[in-house]
Amino acid sequence: MSPWRLATPARYWIAVGIIALTTVVRWFLLPVLGPEYPYAGFFVPVIAIAWIGGLGPALLGVGLGMISADFFFMVPQYRFSVPNTHDLLATVVFVFIGTAAGAMSEAYRRALDSAERAYRLSAQQQAELQQIYASTPIGLGFLDENLRYLRVNDALAAFNGLPADQHPGRHISEILSAETIEKLMPHLVEVLTTQQPLTNVEFQGPRAPGSEELRHVRASFYPVQLGELRGLHGVVEDITAEKKAQEELKRVETQLRHAVKMEAVGRLAGGVAHDFNNLLMVISSYTELLLQQLEGETGHAKKLRAIAGAAQRAARLTRELLAFSRKQAMQVQVVEIDPLVQNFEHLLRGALREDIDFFLETDGKGARIKIDPSQFEHVLLNLTVNARDAMPNGGRFEIHTGLRKFDCEEMRSVFSIPPGEYVEISLSDSGCGMSPEAQTKIFDPFFSTKEQGQGTGLGLAMVYGIVKQSGGYIEVQSVENQGTSFRIWLPTTTALSSQVAVPIARPCKGSGTILVVEDESALRQAISESLTALGYRVLEAADGVEALTIIERNGSVIDLVLTDAVMPNMGGLDLIQRVRASHPQIKTMLMSGYANSASPTTISEEGGAGLIFLQKPFAQAELAKAVRQVLFTSLPV
């Protein structure tokens, strides 16, 4: 019976019982033992009481033993008396032994209680540590100096694809792949040799169980020495998700930088093209007027034609800049992709040399898109010419069309394609390819991979702008000396194919009164003189407010309002709406060199589907044709 496990009352009652039993036994042995040794037979029971009960019961046993011995066994018997020296000495020895035994038992009992509490605490802490060790999501493992597993937690076991109880005693080469051992071994040997920890080592591997995907791992190794046992402790963390998140963040940052760069360059290009168009209009208009006036003077006419040619080349550059900045006017139609591309086949074959094999495959399955066919022609032709120039020694050029459906957002290198159905057009060549650095700049204005003087650097910028303005996406993939592939995605539409109205041919000369509204005075005067030369009577206004004042005074004689789109005080579309509301008999026409505020969508929504739009700079013949179309045809205006 363990003394520290008995309740306090029980220990004292046991002490009383033992002394009572000892007294009875001593009483029966009195004839044998005699009164000379009154405490004979009490020493062992008192020591037993001390062992069982501790100090308190021992003192109680000592007291009861003294009373029993004095009353029953000391002479005179059956009464309490002061003992003689012999009995007094025996009493002192009995008290000392009983008290000492009780004190030692109490001390031992308390020591055992303390040890048990410490044991229970240690067991609890060990259980908690074991729970933490087993449940931690980070892989933990112990290896001896021979690189054999001593212990692993569940996370590392799951990471290795083998149950934890199958690791101990096995060498790491029996668990891990050869490629992982090759990456790990130098680090493990270094820790065992230097006895210095090695932290935050990152590498790829091993592959996930049942997968070919290489995981990203961050590991730390710490030397361990417990007596004669030497080894190391490894901490392994799967950071594949973290790496993917970092790559995703990097991709999003790349997309954002690309979008911001293209938007900023586009704004700059559009602004420059707008101002430049106005200047070109002044130059080209007066050049045409002078050519008409100096028709018989060959010397002056030759110089003027050179000026007109330079103005036309400059106008093409501004159109390309406007296309890149997505601010050009587009005549959007609903067309079926396969017939559209097939119609351009002859043109594209003509742009290639005979040593280039051309292959066209159309599989759009009847899909329709909204696009300006003439602008789309520029896209295909420009990419075809670039492919031709990339294959100076011949090669193969392929165009494929197909239908793609993205159920979720499609992540590309520098953009994301929203879910939906798209027509995919791919154009691939077997040419010289491009470096990764060139691919990041390929759509920038004035960037070219061709030799100096062989390109303006605006062709692919124009392609990018047309595709983006059509609501699509374009991507380049290229490998040096292997070829280049451009892929274009354009959203499909369920609208019916457009019917294009064919304008009626009319003589250039005409009659009537036209109000020209333009804030640039030099350009306004040039347009007015061109219209005057065509036979029209011209009124002029510097902005929309002045134009309304003139219309109120001369509304009955004005046949047409030709207005710029972007002006101070009142824009061209606002002016057209007011004119139609107050004077519906007056025809209207819009012009601009900066079509951001006169996009096809804006024109169709605010100005009406039949509104004629002139993109600056335009020639006198274009102006004459457009004016005749508005004034003398039945097209809606």
XYZ file of C-alpha atoms in Angstrom:
637
model
C 0.000 0.000 0.000
C 1.476 3.371 -1.019
C 1.283 5.972 1.795
C 0.849 8.904 -0.542
C -2.252 7.370 -2.091
C -4.249 7.006 1.237
C -6.580 9.696 2.459
C -5.540 11.592 5.604
C -8.234 10.147 7.993
C -7.413 6.593 6.882
C -3.740 7.050 7.721
C -4.552 8.159 11.276
C -7.061 5.351 11.820
C -4.467 2.853 10.581
C -2.034 4.256 13.162
C -4.577 3.767 15.965
C -5.369 0.237 14.792
C -1.739 -0.834 14.557
C -0.920 0.475 18.065
C -4.037 -1.231 19.457
C -3.098 -4.521 17.796
C 0.506 -4.199 18.993
C -0.706 -3.579 22.555
C -2.826 -6.708 22.512
C 0.025 -8.829 21.133
C 2.453 -7.355 23.683
C -0.029 -8.102 26.457
C -0.126 -11.750 25.546
C 3.690 -11.849 25.383
C 4.135 -10.111 28.736
C 5.015 -13.371 30.557
C 7.733 -13.978 28.025
C 9.110 -10.446 27.516
C 8.542 -9.138 31.036
C 8.383 -5.449 32.084
C 12.090 -4.756 31.543
C 11.511 -3.863 27.887
C 8.167 -2.015 27.796
C 8.647 -0.851 24.200
C 9.561 -4.261 22.871
C 7.317 -4.916 19.909
C 6.408 -1.207 19.397
C 9.417 -0.085 17.319
C 8.521 -1.998 14.161
C 4.816 -1.005 14.212
C 5.728 2.683 14.710
C 8.156 2.503 11.791
C 5.412 0.845 9.737
C 2.971 3.596 10.733
C 5.568 6.195 9.725
C 6.060 4.502 6.332
C 2.357 4.165 5.701
C 1.069 7.407 7.180
C 3.937 9.848 7.302
C 4.939 12.222 10.088
C 1.493 12.960 11.593
C 0.352 9.350 12.010
C 3.879 8.465 13.220
C 3.631 11.061 15.999
C 0.155 9.729 16.863
C 1.550 6.174 16.984
C 4.470 7.326 19.157
C 2.068 8.997 21.575
C -0.306 6.040 21.742
C 2.650 3.630 22.121
C 4.041 5.687 25.029
C 0.643 5.653 26.755
C 0.167 1.932 26.177
C 3.677 1.015 27.339
C 3.460 3.233 30.427
C -0.006 1.996 31.459
C 0.262 -1.681 30.636
C 3.915 -2.669 30.778
C 5.896 -0.288 32.983
C 6.056 -1.006 36.694
C 3.813 -0.206 38.441
C 1.246 -1.483 35.891
C -2.222 -0.145 35.143
C -1.449 3.393 36.124
C 0.561 6.255 34.843
C 3.739 7.032 36.719
C 7.028 8.772 36.227
C 9.305 6.136 34.722
C 12.735 5.333 36.058
C 15.880 6.195 34.232
C 15.882 2.969 32.239
C 12.304 3.430 31.117
C 12.877 7.121 30.430
C 15.818 6.316 28.180
C 13.759 3.668 26.363
C 10.966 6.203 25.936
C 13.391 8.775 24.468
C 14.794 6.216 22.038
C 11.265 5.132 21.056
C 10.173 8.752 20.478
C 13.316 9.510 18.466
C 13.043 6.453 16.258
C 9.299 6.950 15.671
C 9.647 10.669 14.990
C 12.681 10.188 12.709
C 10.959 7.417 10.815
C 7.870 9.610 10.405
C 9.932 12.580 9.257
C 11.851 10.482 6.729
C 8.645 8.904 5.515
C 7.039 12.325 5.132
C 10.023 13.639 3.255
C 10.041 10.575 1.027
C 6.309 10.861 0.462
C 6.602 14.510 -0.529
C 9.520 13.733 -2.804
C 7.475 11.051 -4.478
C 4.521 13.424 -4.831
C 6.790 16.031 -6.395
C 8.312 13.434 -8.717
C 4.896 12.215 -9.727
C 3.714 15.754 -10.441
C 6.857 16.379 -12.443
C 6.330 13.113 -14.285
C 2.727 13.938 -15.075
C 3.740 17.443 -16.241
C 6.536 15.987 -18.323
C 4.199 13.403 -19.828
C 1.620 16.097 -20.595
C 4.209 18.366 -22.145
C 5.633 15.504 -24.145
C 2.147 14.614 -25.363
C 1.558 18.227 -26.338
C 4.909 18.408 -28.101
C 4.169 15.139 -29.838
C 0.806 16.527 -30.957
C 2.449 19.717 -32.199
C 5.230 17.740 -33.866
C 2.766 15.418 -35.540
C 0.240 18.042 -36.621
C 2.527 20.880 -37.736
C 2.131 21.539 -41.486
C 5.900 21.964 -41.867
C 7.912 18.811 -42.440
C 10.220 17.842 -39.551
C 12.719 14.989 -39.551
C 15.759 13.659 -37.651
C 18.663 11.963 -39.434
C 21.678 10.264 -37.900
C 25.201 10.937 -39.129
C 24.791 8.168 -41.703
C 21.755 10.005 -43.084
C 19.266 7.417 -41.926
C 15.887 8.544 -40.703
C 15.339 8.403 -36.947
C 11.995 10.133 -36.850
C 9.697 12.147 -39.127
C 6.367 13.880 -38.597
C 3.231 13.320 -40.650
C 3.808 16.422 -42.798
C 7.231 15.232 -43.964
C 5.914 11.708 -44.440
C 3.088 13.013 -46.636
C 5.580 15.219 -48.473
C 7.769 12.171 -49.190
C 4.743 10.051 -50.103
C 5.488 7.317 -47.539
C 3.905 6.638 -44.087
C 5.858 7.983 -41.115
C 6.368 4.550 -39.534
C 8.180 3.370 -42.674
C 10.904 6.007 -42.431
C 12.970 5.090 -39.317
C 16.121 3.131 -40.130
C 15.972 3.785 -43.860
C 18.566 5.836 -45.740
C 17.368 9.002 -47.494
C 18.288 7.443 -50.850
C 15.628 4.781 -50.195
C 12.941 7.458 -49.776
C 13.885 10.378 -52.024
C 14.514 10.516 -55.759
C 18.022 10.603 -57.191
C 17.647 14.175 -58.458
C 16.532 15.345 -55.001
C 19.448 13.498 -53.323
C 21.811 15.219 -55.737
C 20.507 18.629 -54.645
C 20.357 17.797 -50.916
C 23.609 15.891 -50.347
C 26.042 18.848 -50.456
C 23.983 20.737 -47.866
C 23.658 17.735 -45.516
C 27.377 16.958 -45.684
C 28.189 20.597 -45.004
C 26.053 20.672 -41.828
C 27.488 17.378 -40.518
C 31.043 18.502 -41.270
C 30.940 22.074 -39.976
C 28.341 21.489 -37.221
C 26.846 24.817 -38.273
C 23.166 25.282 -39.185
C 22.199 25.966 -42.790
C 18.898 27.839 -43.169
C 16.459 28.818 -45.930
C 17.889 26.725 -48.732
C 15.516 26.791 -51.719
C 15.412 24.267 -54.533
C 12.982 22.454 -56.794
C 11.932 18.898 -55.972
C 10.884 16.320 -55.213
C 7.829 15.832 -57.389
C 4.486 15.526 -55.690
C 3.333 11.899 -55.291
C 1.504 10.853 -58.426
C 2.396 14.078 -60.241
C 5.069 15.250 -62.654
C 5.045 18.778 -61.255
C 8.234 19.806 -59.476
C 7.501 21.399 -56.136
C 9.377 24.363 -54.686
C 10.983 23.594 -51.318
C 12.544 25.732 -48.597
C 14.658 23.716 -46.132
C 16.796 24.380 -43.039
C 19.220 21.929 -41.420
C 20.519 22.028 -37.830
C 23.271 19.833 -36.293
C 22.175 17.627 -33.353
C 24.365 15.834 -30.783
C 22.768 13.880 -27.919
C 25.482 11.953 -26.075
C 26.989 9.537 -28.543
C 24.246 10.235 -31.094
C 25.227 12.682 -33.834
C 23.015 13.760 -36.694
C 20.906 16.624 -37.915
C 17.384 17.986 -37.732
C 15.696 19.033 -40.973
C 12.829 21.497 -41.430
C 11.192 21.200 -44.859
C 8.495 23.575 -46.142
C 6.538 23.237 -49.373
C 6.477 26.760 -50.844
C 4.976 25.812 -54.208
C 1.821 27.842 -53.502
C 3.928 30.782 -52.345
C 6.031 30.634 -55.503
C 2.920 30.445 -57.659
C 1.493 33.454 -55.831
C 4.753 35.346 -56.409
C 4.742 34.405 -60.077
C 1.098 35.457 -60.365
C 1.875 38.778 -58.686
C 4.830 39.269 -61.004
C 2.628 38.442 -63.992
C -0.034 40.920 -62.875
C 2.640 43.583 -62.315
C 3.999 42.891 -65.799
C 0.516 43.204 -67.268
C -0.084 46.441 -65.390
C 3.229 47.947 -66.483
C 2.530 46.888 -70.064
C -0.986 48.348 -70.012
C 0.183 51.612 -68.424
C 3.050 51.920 -70.900
C 0.849 51.264 -73.923
C -1.836 53.630 -72.647
C 0.696 56.416 -71.987
C 2.393 55.999 -75.360
C -1.016 55.804 -77.022
C -2.147 59.072 -75.468
C 1.065 60.752 -76.583
C 0.799 59.340 -80.103
C -2.873 60.318 -80.392
C -2.214 63.861 -79.223
C 0.696 64.318 -81.616
C -1.317 62.875 -84.506
C -4.258 65.201 -83.788
C -2.169 68.363 -83.899
C -0.128 67.087 -86.819
C -3.260 66.275 -88.809
C -4.478 69.841 -88.542
C -1.142 71.124 -89.858
C -1.182 68.578 -92.690
C -4.700 69.623 -93.622
C -3.557 73.223 -94.058
C -0.549 72.127 -96.136
C -2.431 69.654 -98.341
C -5.466 71.919 -98.872
C -3.449 74.908 -100.016
C -1.187 72.641 -102.080
C -4.185 71.290 -103.974
C -5.580 74.791 -104.489
C -2.244 76.018 -105.845
C -1.985 72.993 -108.138
C -5.395 73.862 -109.599
C -4.442 77.525 -110.041
C -0.971 76.791 -111.450
C -1.981 73.881 -113.644
C -0.180 75.263 -116.704
C 3.097 76.123 -114.963
C 5.069 72.893 -115.025
C 7.969 74.031 -112.810
C 5.793 75.205 -109.917
C 3.413 72.255 -110.278
C 6.276 69.756 -109.913
C 7.369 71.335 -106.645
C 3.801 71.461 -105.360
C 3.266 67.791 -106.222
C 6.402 66.980 -104.201
C 4.907 68.878 -101.269
C 1.595 67.052 -101.729
C 3.390 63.677 -101.823
C 5.274 64.456 -98.609
C 2.007 65.521 -96.980
C 0.387 62.247 -98.018
C 3.275 60.221 -96.552
C 3.030 62.221 -93.350
C -0.727 61.602 -93.318
C -0.095 57.847 -93.497
C 2.202 58.115 -90.491
C -0.449 59.948 -88.499
C -3.032 57.315 -89.443
C -0.694 54.624 -88.139
C -0.179 56.583 -84.930
C -3.926 56.958 -84.535
C -4.378 53.262 -85.182
C -1.890 52.412 -82.415
C -3.506 54.852 -79.982
C -6.948 53.353 -80.828
C -8.278 56.790 -81.711
C -8.882 56.372 -85.415
C -12.371 56.245 -86.901
C -13.381 52.723 -87.890
C -16.227 51.622 -90.143
C -17.219 48.593 -88.087
C -19.169 45.816 -89.792
C -20.356 42.374 -88.737
C -18.520 39.878 -90.942
C -17.935 36.140 -91.003
C -14.271 35.466 -90.296
C -13.517 32.656 -92.784
C -14.823 34.342 -95.977
C -13.139 37.571 -94.900
C -9.724 35.930 -94.569
C -10.238 33.899 -97.759
C -10.975 37.125 -99.684
C -7.521 38.390 -98.657
C -5.710 35.189 -99.761
C -4.763 36.498 -103.213
C -3.502 39.780 -101.723
C -1.426 37.990 -99.086
C 0.070 35.543 -101.606
C 1.101 38.518 -103.707
C 2.926 40.044 -100.750
C 5.128 36.931 -100.375
C 8.026 35.817 -102.545
C 7.985 32.649 -104.616
C 10.460 30.906 -102.285
C 7.963 31.092 -99.391
C 5.340 28.367 -99.078
C 1.963 29.785 -98.089
C -0.638 27.699 -96.236
C -4.120 28.907 -95.265
C -6.550 26.902 -93.123
C -9.919 28.363 -92.084
C -12.007 26.654 -89.431
C -14.054 29.471 -87.895
C -17.248 27.377 -88.032
C -19.293 30.317 -89.302
C -18.299 32.644 -86.443
C -18.899 36.380 -86.968
C -16.956 39.322 -85.564
C -17.325 43.105 -85.452
C -14.448 44.742 -87.268
C -13.510 47.242 -89.948
C -12.629 44.965 -92.923
C -10.233 47.461 -94.461
C -8.374 47.848 -91.162
C -8.288 44.067 -90.710
C -6.759 43.868 -94.172
C -3.972 46.164 -92.929
C -3.424 43.836 -89.945
C -3.055 40.678 -92.047
C -1.006 42.378 -94.755
C 1.399 43.974 -92.261
C 1.995 40.700 -90.431
C 2.467 38.899 -93.760
C 5.045 41.438 -94.953
C 6.911 41.150 -91.650
C 6.957 37.362 -92.022
C 8.316 37.730 -95.572
C 11.122 40.020 -94.372
C 11.977 37.553 -91.581
C 12.591 34.782 -94.179
C 15.168 36.236 -96.610
C 16.150 32.733 -97.739
C 12.623 31.400 -98.054
C 10.516 29.354 -95.664
C 6.932 28.620 -94.736
C 4.148 30.985 -93.727
C 0.874 29.686 -92.278
C -2.428 31.310 -91.344
C -5.020 29.423 -89.309
C -8.430 30.529 -88.101
C -10.421 28.713 -85.440
C -12.992 29.087 -82.708
C -11.920 29.197 -79.052
C -14.114 29.280 -75.963
C -12.697 30.264 -72.590
C -14.833 29.139 -69.662
C -12.699 31.150 -67.234
C -10.214 33.969 -67.499
C -7.327 32.980 -69.781
C -3.955 34.135 -68.440
C -1.442 35.165 -71.097
C 2.014 36.692 -70.750
C 1.089 40.387 -70.457
C -2.721 40.320 -70.503
C -5.747 38.268 -69.517
C -8.612 37.291 -71.826
C -12.077 37.410 -70.201
C -14.300 34.331 -70.455
C -16.252 34.039 -73.687
C -16.122 32.852 -77.283
C -13.384 34.178 -79.555
C -12.128 33.782 -83.089
C -8.439 32.871 -82.996
C -6.231 33.847 -85.937
C -2.643 32.588 -85.857
C 0.062 33.664 -88.308
C 3.334 31.699 -88.109
C 6.582 31.868 -90.051
C 9.801 29.850 -90.027
C 12.015 32.933 -90.093
C 14.829 34.319 -87.991
C 12.706 34.913 -84.873
C 13.220 37.531 -82.174
C 15.033 37.800 -78.880
C 12.992 37.944 -75.634
C 13.974 41.607 -75.240
C 12.666 42.454 -78.715
C 9.374 40.675 -78.003
C 8.674 42.959 -75.032
C 8.962 46.030 -77.298
C 7.613 44.690 -80.573
C 4.349 46.684 -80.426
C 5.977 49.960 -79.292
C 5.812 52.815 -81.821
C 9.031 53.396 -83.770
C 10.599 50.152 -82.537
C 11.774 47.898 -85.348
C 13.921 44.780 -85.620
C 14.713 45.644 -89.231
C 17.797 47.472 -90.381
C 17.729 51.254 -90.342
C 15.804 52.691 -93.268
C 13.802 49.507 -93.931
C 10.821 50.304 -91.701
C 9.147 53.091 -89.752
C 8.528 50.979 -86.658
C 4.810 51.792 -86.815
C 3.497 48.713 -88.604
C 3.065 46.437 -85.581
C 2.030 49.401 -83.448
C -0.799 49.961 -85.910
C -1.685 46.241 -85.806
C -1.801 46.345 -82.001
C -4.066 49.414 -82.009
C -6.515 48.012 -84.565
C -6.835 44.715 -82.677
C -7.333 46.474 -79.341
C -9.818 48.962 -80.783
C -11.761 45.995 -82.160
C -12.012 44.577 -78.626
C -9.428 41.857 -79.256
C -6.034 40.724 -78.020
C -2.751 39.988 -79.764
C 0.283 38.033 -78.573
C 3.687 37.254 -80.056
C 5.718 34.115 -79.426
C 9.120 33.818 -81.025
C 12.329 31.790 -80.759
C 15.515 33.024 -82.375
C 16.394 31.134 -85.580
C 13.177 29.091 -85.313
C 10.371 31.461 -86.238
C 7.647 33.750 -84.970
C 3.952 33.283 -84.322
C 1.343 35.994 -83.823
C -2.011 35.011 -82.353
C -5.069 37.260 -82.412
C -8.271 36.729 -80.428
C -11.395 38.657 -81.485
C -14.735 38.288 -79.644
C -17.531 36.733 -81.646
C -20.979 38.252 -82.086
C -24.443 36.872 -82.795
C -25.460 39.937 -84.856
C -26.275 39.476 -88.544
C -23.772 40.397 -91.233
C -23.736 44.079 -92.172
C -25.077 45.389 -95.471
C -22.751 48.018 -96.829
C -24.379 50.899 -98.711
C -22.671 51.762 -101.984
C -22.436 55.538 -102.496
C -23.740 56.959 -105.769
C -21.057 58.481 -107.971
C -21.591 62.176 -108.566
C -19.591 64.941 -110.227
C -17.201 66.700 -107.890
C -18.630 70.163 -108.530
C -21.692 71.208 -106.559
C -23.744 74.081 -105.225
C -25.258 75.065 -101.913
C -24.313 76.740 -98.653
C -22.025 74.986 -96.175
C -21.224 76.142 -92.643
C -17.657 75.125 -91.713
C -17.117 74.922 -87.937
C -13.421 74.576 -87.003
C -11.474 76.147 -84.117
C -8.128 76.171 -86.020
C -8.355 79.364 -88.075
C -5.753 78.394 -90.714
C -7.396 75.001 -91.251
C -10.873 76.528 -91.305
C -9.791 78.943 -94.005
C -8.122 76.171 -96.053
C -11.266 73.991 -95.970
C -13.432 76.995 -96.839
C -11.307 77.829 -99.855
C -11.403 74.188 -101.026
C -15.206 74.173 -100.802
C -15.400 77.526 -102.514
C -13.260 76.152 -105.346
C -15.772 73.296 -105.646
C -18.575 75.786 -106.179
C -20.114 76.002 -102.732
C -20.955 79.120 -100.730
C -19.172 78.905 -97.383
C -19.884 80.349 -93.933
C -17.363 80.019 -91.082
C -17.628 79.565 -87.283
C -14.841 79.104 -84.714
C -16.876 76.886 -82.353
C -20.292 75.381 -81.728
C -21.729 78.394 -79.920
C -20.865 80.750 -82.802
C -22.211 78.183 -85.262
C -25.628 78.127 -83.517
C -25.773 81.913 -83.703
C -25.090 81.838 -87.463
C -27.685 79.083 -87.962
C -30.335 81.128 -86.150
C -29.711 83.998 -88.570
C -29.175 81.969 -91.786
C -30.852 78.633 -91.093
C -33.076 78.801 -94.140
C -30.155 78.993 -96.591
C -27.670 76.594 -94.934
C -27.661 73.146 -96.554
C -24.859 71.448 -94.633
C -22.928 71.865 -91.376
C -19.381 70.476 -91.586
C -18.023 70.511 -88.032
C -14.882 69.428 -86.246
C -15.384 66.868 -83.455
C -13.177 68.441 -80.756
C -13.636 72.168 -80.120
C -13.772 74.518 -77.122
C -17.145 75.591 -75.670
C -19.134 72.993 -77.617
C -18.037 69.796 -79.385
C -19.115 68.656 -82.826
C -21.548 65.927 -81.713
C -23.348 68.309 -79.344
C -23.650 70.836 -82.149
C -25.068 68.193 -84.528
C -27.708 67.127 -82.000
C -28.856 70.732 -81.489
C -28.950 71.419 -85.208
C -31.062 68.309 -85.842
C -33.447 69.277 -83.068
C -33.968 72.878 -84.217
C -33.360 72.628 -88.004
C -33.922 69.040 -89.169
C -33.657 70.049 -92.830
C -29.940 70.911 -92.422
C -27.575 68.031 -93.234
C -24.578 67.382 -90.955
C -21.118 65.915 -91.338
C -18.306 65.354 -88.794
C -14.521 65.575 -89.207
C -11.594 65.122 -86.840
C -7.919 64.331 -86.698
C -8.298 62.856 -83.210
C -11.130 60.370 -83.143
C -11.145 59.628 -79.412
C -14.270 61.707 -78.914
C -15.673 60.515 -82.245
C -15.245 56.786 -82.006
C -17.548 54.620 -84.127
C -19.503 53.678 -81.033
C -19.958 57.291 -80.005
C -20.928 58.333 -83.522
C -23.527 55.587 -83.895
C -25.006 56.202 -80.448
C -24.998 60.006 -80.401
C -24.788 61.072 -84.024
C -26.778 58.389 -85.787
C -25.766 55.396 -87.863
C -25.726 57.367 -91.132
C -23.480 60.225 -90.001
C -20.604 60.719 -92.463
C -17.204 61.015 -90.790
C -14.078 62.466 -92.424
C -10.712 61.505 -90.944
C -8.162 64.314 -91.167
C -6.126 64.880 -93.186
C -8.327 64.350 -96.230
C -7.822 65.323 -99.859
C -10.062 67.757 -101.718
C -11.485 64.853 -103.765
C -12.481 63.007 -100.568
C -14.113 66.173 -99.238
C -16.003 66.735 -102.494
C -17.209 63.121 -102.596
C -18.373 63.163 -98.971
C -20.218 66.468 -99.376
C -21.962 65.267 -102.536
C -22.937 62.024 -100.773
C -24.553 63.904 -97.898
C -26.293 66.547 -100.006
C -27.469 64.549 -103.007
C -28.074 60.920 -101.929
C -30.844 59.279 -99.968
C -28.527 57.946 -97.277
C -29.806 58.756 -93.777
C -28.077 61.695 -92.156
